[in-house]
Short mmCIF file of C-alpha atoms in Angstrom, two decimals:
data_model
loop_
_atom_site.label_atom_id
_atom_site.label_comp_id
_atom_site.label_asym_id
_atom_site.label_seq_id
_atom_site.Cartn_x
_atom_site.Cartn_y
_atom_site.Cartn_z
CA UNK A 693 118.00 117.30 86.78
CA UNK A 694 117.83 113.46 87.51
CA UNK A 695 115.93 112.67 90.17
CA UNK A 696 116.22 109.31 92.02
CA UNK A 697 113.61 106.78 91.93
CA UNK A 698 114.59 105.03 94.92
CA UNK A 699 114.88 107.68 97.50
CA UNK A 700 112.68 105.66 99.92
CA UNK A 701 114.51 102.20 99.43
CA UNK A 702 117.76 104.01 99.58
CA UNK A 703 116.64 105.29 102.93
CA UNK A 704 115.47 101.99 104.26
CA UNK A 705 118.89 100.69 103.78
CA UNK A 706 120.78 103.48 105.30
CA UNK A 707 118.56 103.02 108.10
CA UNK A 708 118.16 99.70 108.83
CA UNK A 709 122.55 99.56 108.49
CA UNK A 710 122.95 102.83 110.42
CA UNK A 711 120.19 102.95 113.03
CA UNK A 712 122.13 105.82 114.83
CA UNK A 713 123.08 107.95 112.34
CA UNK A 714 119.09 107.54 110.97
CA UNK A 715 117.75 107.95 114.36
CA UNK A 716 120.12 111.29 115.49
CA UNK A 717 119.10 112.72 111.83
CA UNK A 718 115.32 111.64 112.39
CA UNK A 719 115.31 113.63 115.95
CA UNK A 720 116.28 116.41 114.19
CA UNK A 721 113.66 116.91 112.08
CA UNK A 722 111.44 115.73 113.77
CA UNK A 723 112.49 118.45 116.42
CA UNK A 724 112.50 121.27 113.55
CA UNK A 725 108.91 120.62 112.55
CA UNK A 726 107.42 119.68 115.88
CA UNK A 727 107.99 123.71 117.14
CA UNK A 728 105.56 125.13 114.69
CA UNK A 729 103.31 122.26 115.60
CA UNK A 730 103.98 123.11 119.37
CA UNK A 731 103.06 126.58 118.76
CA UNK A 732 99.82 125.51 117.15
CA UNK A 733 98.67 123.79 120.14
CA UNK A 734 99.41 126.73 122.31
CA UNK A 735 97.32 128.62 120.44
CA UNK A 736 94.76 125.96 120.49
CA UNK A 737 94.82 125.83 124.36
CA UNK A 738 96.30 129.10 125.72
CA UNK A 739 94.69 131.81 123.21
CA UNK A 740 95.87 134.14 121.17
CA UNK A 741 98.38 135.51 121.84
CA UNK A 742 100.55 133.59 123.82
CA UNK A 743 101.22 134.18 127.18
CA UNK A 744 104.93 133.63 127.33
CA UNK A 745 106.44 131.92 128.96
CA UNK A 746 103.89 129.30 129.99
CA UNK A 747 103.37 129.09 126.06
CA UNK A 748 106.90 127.69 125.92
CA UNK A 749 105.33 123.89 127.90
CA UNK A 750 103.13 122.87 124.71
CA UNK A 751 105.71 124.14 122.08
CA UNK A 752 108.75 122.17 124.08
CA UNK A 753 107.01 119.37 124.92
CA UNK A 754 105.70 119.05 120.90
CA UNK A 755 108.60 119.57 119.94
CA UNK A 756 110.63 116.49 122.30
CA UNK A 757 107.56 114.65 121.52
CA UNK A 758 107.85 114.75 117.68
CA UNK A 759 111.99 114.33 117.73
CA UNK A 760 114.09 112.14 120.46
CA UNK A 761 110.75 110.18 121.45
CA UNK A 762 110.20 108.45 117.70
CA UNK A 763 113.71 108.63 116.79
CA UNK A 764 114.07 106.79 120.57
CA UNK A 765 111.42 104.54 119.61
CA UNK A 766 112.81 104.14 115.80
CA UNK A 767 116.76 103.07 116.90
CA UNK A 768 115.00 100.72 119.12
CA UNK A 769 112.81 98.85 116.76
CA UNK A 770 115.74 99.00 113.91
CA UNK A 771 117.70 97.32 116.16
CA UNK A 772 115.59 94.46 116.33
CA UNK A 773 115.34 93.64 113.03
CA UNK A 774 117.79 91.92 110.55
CA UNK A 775 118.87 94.48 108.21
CA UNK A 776 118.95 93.46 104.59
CA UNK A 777 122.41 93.82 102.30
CA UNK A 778 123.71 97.51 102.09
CA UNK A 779 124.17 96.27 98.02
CA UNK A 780 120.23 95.18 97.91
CA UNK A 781 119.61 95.54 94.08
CA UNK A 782 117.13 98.67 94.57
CA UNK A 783 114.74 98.02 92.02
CA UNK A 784 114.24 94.41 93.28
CA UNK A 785 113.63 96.03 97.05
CA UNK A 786 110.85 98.48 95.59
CA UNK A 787 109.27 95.40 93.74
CA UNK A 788 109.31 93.56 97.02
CA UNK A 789 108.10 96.13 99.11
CA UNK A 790 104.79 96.56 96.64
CA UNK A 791 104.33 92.82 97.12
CA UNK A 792 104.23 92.96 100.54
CA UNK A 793 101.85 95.80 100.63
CA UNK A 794 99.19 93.76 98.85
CA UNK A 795 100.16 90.64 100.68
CA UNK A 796 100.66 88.67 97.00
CA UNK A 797 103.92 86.97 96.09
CA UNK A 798 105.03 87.30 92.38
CA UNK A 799 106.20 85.85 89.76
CA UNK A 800 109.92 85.82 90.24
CA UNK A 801 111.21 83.48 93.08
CA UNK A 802 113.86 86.14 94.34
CA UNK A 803 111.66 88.88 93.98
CA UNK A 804 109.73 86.65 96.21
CA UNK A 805 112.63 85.41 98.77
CA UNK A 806 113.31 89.66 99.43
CA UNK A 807 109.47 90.34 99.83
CA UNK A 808 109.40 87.14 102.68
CA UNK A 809 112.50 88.76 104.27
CA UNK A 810 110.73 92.39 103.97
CA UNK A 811 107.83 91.01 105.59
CA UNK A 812 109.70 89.30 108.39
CA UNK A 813 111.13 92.84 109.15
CA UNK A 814 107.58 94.50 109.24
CA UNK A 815 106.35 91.90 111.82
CA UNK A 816 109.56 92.24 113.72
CA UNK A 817 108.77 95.86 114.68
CA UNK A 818 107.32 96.25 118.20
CA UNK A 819 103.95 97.52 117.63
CA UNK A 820 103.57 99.43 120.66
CA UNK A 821 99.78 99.28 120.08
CA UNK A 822 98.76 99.97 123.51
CA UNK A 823 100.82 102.82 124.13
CA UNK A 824 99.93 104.78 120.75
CA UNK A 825 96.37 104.23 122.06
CA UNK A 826 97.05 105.16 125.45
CA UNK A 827 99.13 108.62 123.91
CA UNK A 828 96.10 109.76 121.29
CA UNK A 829 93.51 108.67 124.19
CA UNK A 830 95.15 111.92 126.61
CA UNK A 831 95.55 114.07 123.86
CA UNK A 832 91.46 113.36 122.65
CA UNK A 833 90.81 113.43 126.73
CA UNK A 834 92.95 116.64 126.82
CA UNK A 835 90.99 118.34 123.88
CA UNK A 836 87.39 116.95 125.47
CA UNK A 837 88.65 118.81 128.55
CA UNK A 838 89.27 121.83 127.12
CA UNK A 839 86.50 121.79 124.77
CA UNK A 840 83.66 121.24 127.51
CA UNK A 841 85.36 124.22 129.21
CA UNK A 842 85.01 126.93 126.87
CA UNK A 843 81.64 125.74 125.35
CA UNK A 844 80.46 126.56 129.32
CA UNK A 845 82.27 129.70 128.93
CA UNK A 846 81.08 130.67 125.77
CA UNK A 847 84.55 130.89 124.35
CA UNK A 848 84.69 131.39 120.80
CA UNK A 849 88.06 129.12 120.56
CA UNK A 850 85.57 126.12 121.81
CA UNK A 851 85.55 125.17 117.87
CA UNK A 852 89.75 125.35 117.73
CA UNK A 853 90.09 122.90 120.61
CA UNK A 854 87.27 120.45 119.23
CA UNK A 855 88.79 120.48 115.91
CA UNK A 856 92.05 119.14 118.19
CA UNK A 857 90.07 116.42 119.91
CA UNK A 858 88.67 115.49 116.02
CA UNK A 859 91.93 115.30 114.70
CA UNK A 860 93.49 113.52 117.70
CA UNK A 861 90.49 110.36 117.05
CA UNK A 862 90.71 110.51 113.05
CA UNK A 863 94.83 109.53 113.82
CA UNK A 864 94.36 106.92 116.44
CA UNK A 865 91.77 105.23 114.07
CA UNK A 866 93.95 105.59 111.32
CA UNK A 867 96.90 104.56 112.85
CA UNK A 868 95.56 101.42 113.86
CA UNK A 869 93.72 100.96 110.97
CA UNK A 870 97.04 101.06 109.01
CA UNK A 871 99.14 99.11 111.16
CA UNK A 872 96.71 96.05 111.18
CA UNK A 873 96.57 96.15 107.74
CA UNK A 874 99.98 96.40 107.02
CA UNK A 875 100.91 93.43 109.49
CA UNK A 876 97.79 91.41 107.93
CA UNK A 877 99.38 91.59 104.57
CA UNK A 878 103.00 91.17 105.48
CA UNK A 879 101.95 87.51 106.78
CA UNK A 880 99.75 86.58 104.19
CA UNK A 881 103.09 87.00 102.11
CA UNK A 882 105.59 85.70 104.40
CA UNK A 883 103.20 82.83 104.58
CA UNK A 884 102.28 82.60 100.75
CA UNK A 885 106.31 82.39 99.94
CA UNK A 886 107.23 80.01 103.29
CA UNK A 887 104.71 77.26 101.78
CA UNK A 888 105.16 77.75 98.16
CA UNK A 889 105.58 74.14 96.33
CA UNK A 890 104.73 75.72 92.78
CA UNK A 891 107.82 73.88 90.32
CA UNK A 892 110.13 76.13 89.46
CA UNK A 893 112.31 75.82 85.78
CA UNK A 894 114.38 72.99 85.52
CA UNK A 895 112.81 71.31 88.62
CA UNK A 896 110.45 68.51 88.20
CA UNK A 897 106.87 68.20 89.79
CA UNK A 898 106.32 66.45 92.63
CA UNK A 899 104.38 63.15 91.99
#
C-alpha cells in the first residue's frame, strides 16, 4: 500500500479553496470525538455514575464546543486569507512550510517566494488570543471550583477534578506558547525573503 506523503499539504489546499466543505467536515469530527470527551468531564464533575440526564449538559456542550465552534472559528479565519493555487507543486509547499517553521529562507528563490506567501497566511489568521485565554481561564476557574469543594468534603474524586484544572493550565500555556512562536518565525521569514538583495544567477551585483 502507497501511502501519501503529503496528506497534510493536500489538506491545506482543500481547505484553504473549500473553506465550507473543510469547515462542515471539521464540525463533524470534531463533534464525534468531543462526546467521549464530554462524557469524561461528567465524570470528572458529576461522579460516577452519571446522573442522567443532567450528565447530558457537559457531554453536549463538549461536544458543540469541540465541533461547530472551531469549525465556526476555522471558515472564518480561512476566509481571510489568500488561498494559494489548488495546482501548488506539493513537495515545494512541504519545503516551504518547514522554512517557515524555523523562520529561515532557503536556498531556492521560489521555494522562498511560497514560504513568504505561507507566512503571510499564518499572520493573517485572527489570533483570538484573548478569548482562548479567557475560555481555558473558566475551565481552570471551573476545575479550582470544584476542586476546593470536594477537598472540604473529603471527596475522593478531589484528585480527578485537579488533574482537570492541571490539564486546563498546561494547554493555555502551551497554546500560547505555540502560537507566539509560530507567528515569531513566520515574520522573521516573511521579512528575511521581503528584503533579500542576495544576486541571484545571471543577475549582476549591485555596485
Amino acid at each position: 500500500m502507497v501511502t501519501d506523503r503529503y496528506v497534510r499539504e493536500r489538506m491545506m489546499l482543500y481547505a484553504q479553496n473549500n473553506p465550507k466543505r473543510y469547515a462542515g467536515w471539521a464540525a463533524l469530527i470534531g463533534t464525534i470525538f468531543g462526546l467521549p470527551l464530554g462524557t469524561l468531564l461528567a465524570v470528572v464533575l458529576e461522579g460516577w455514575p452519571l446522573p442522567w440526564p443532567t450528565a447530558l449538559l457537559p457531554i453536549t456542550g463538549m461536544g458543540i464546543a469541540c465541533g461547530a465552534c472551531p469549525a465556526t472559528v476555522m471558515f472564518y479565519s480561512l476566509r481571510r486569507i489568500k488561498p494559494l493555487p489548488p495546482d501548488t507543486d506539493l513537495a515545494q509547499l512541504r519545503t516551504a512550510l518547514k522554512l517557515v517553521g524555523v523562520g529561515v529562507p532557503g536556498a531556492d528563490p521560489a521555494t522562498n517566494a511560497l514560504a513568504a506567501r505561507v507566512a503571510e497566511q499564518t499572520l493573517s489568521y485572527p489570533q483570538w488570543t484573548k478569548t482562548i485565554t479567557v475560555g481555558f481561564l473558566g475551565l481552570t476557574g471551573l476545575g479550582v471550583f470544584v476542586t476546593v469543594q470536594r477537598i472540604q468534603d473529603d471527596n475522593a474524586e478531589a484528585l480527578q477534578s485537579g488533574a482537570f484544572t492541571l490539564y486546563a493550565v498546561a494547554g493555555l500555556v502551551l497554546t500560547q506558547v505555540m502560537a507566539a512562536r509560530q507567528n515569531r518565525n513566520a515574520t522573521k521569514l516573511r521579512d528575511a525573503v521581503l528584503h533579500d538583495n542576495t544576486p541571484r544567477p545571471n543577475e549582476e551585483p549591485e555596485r
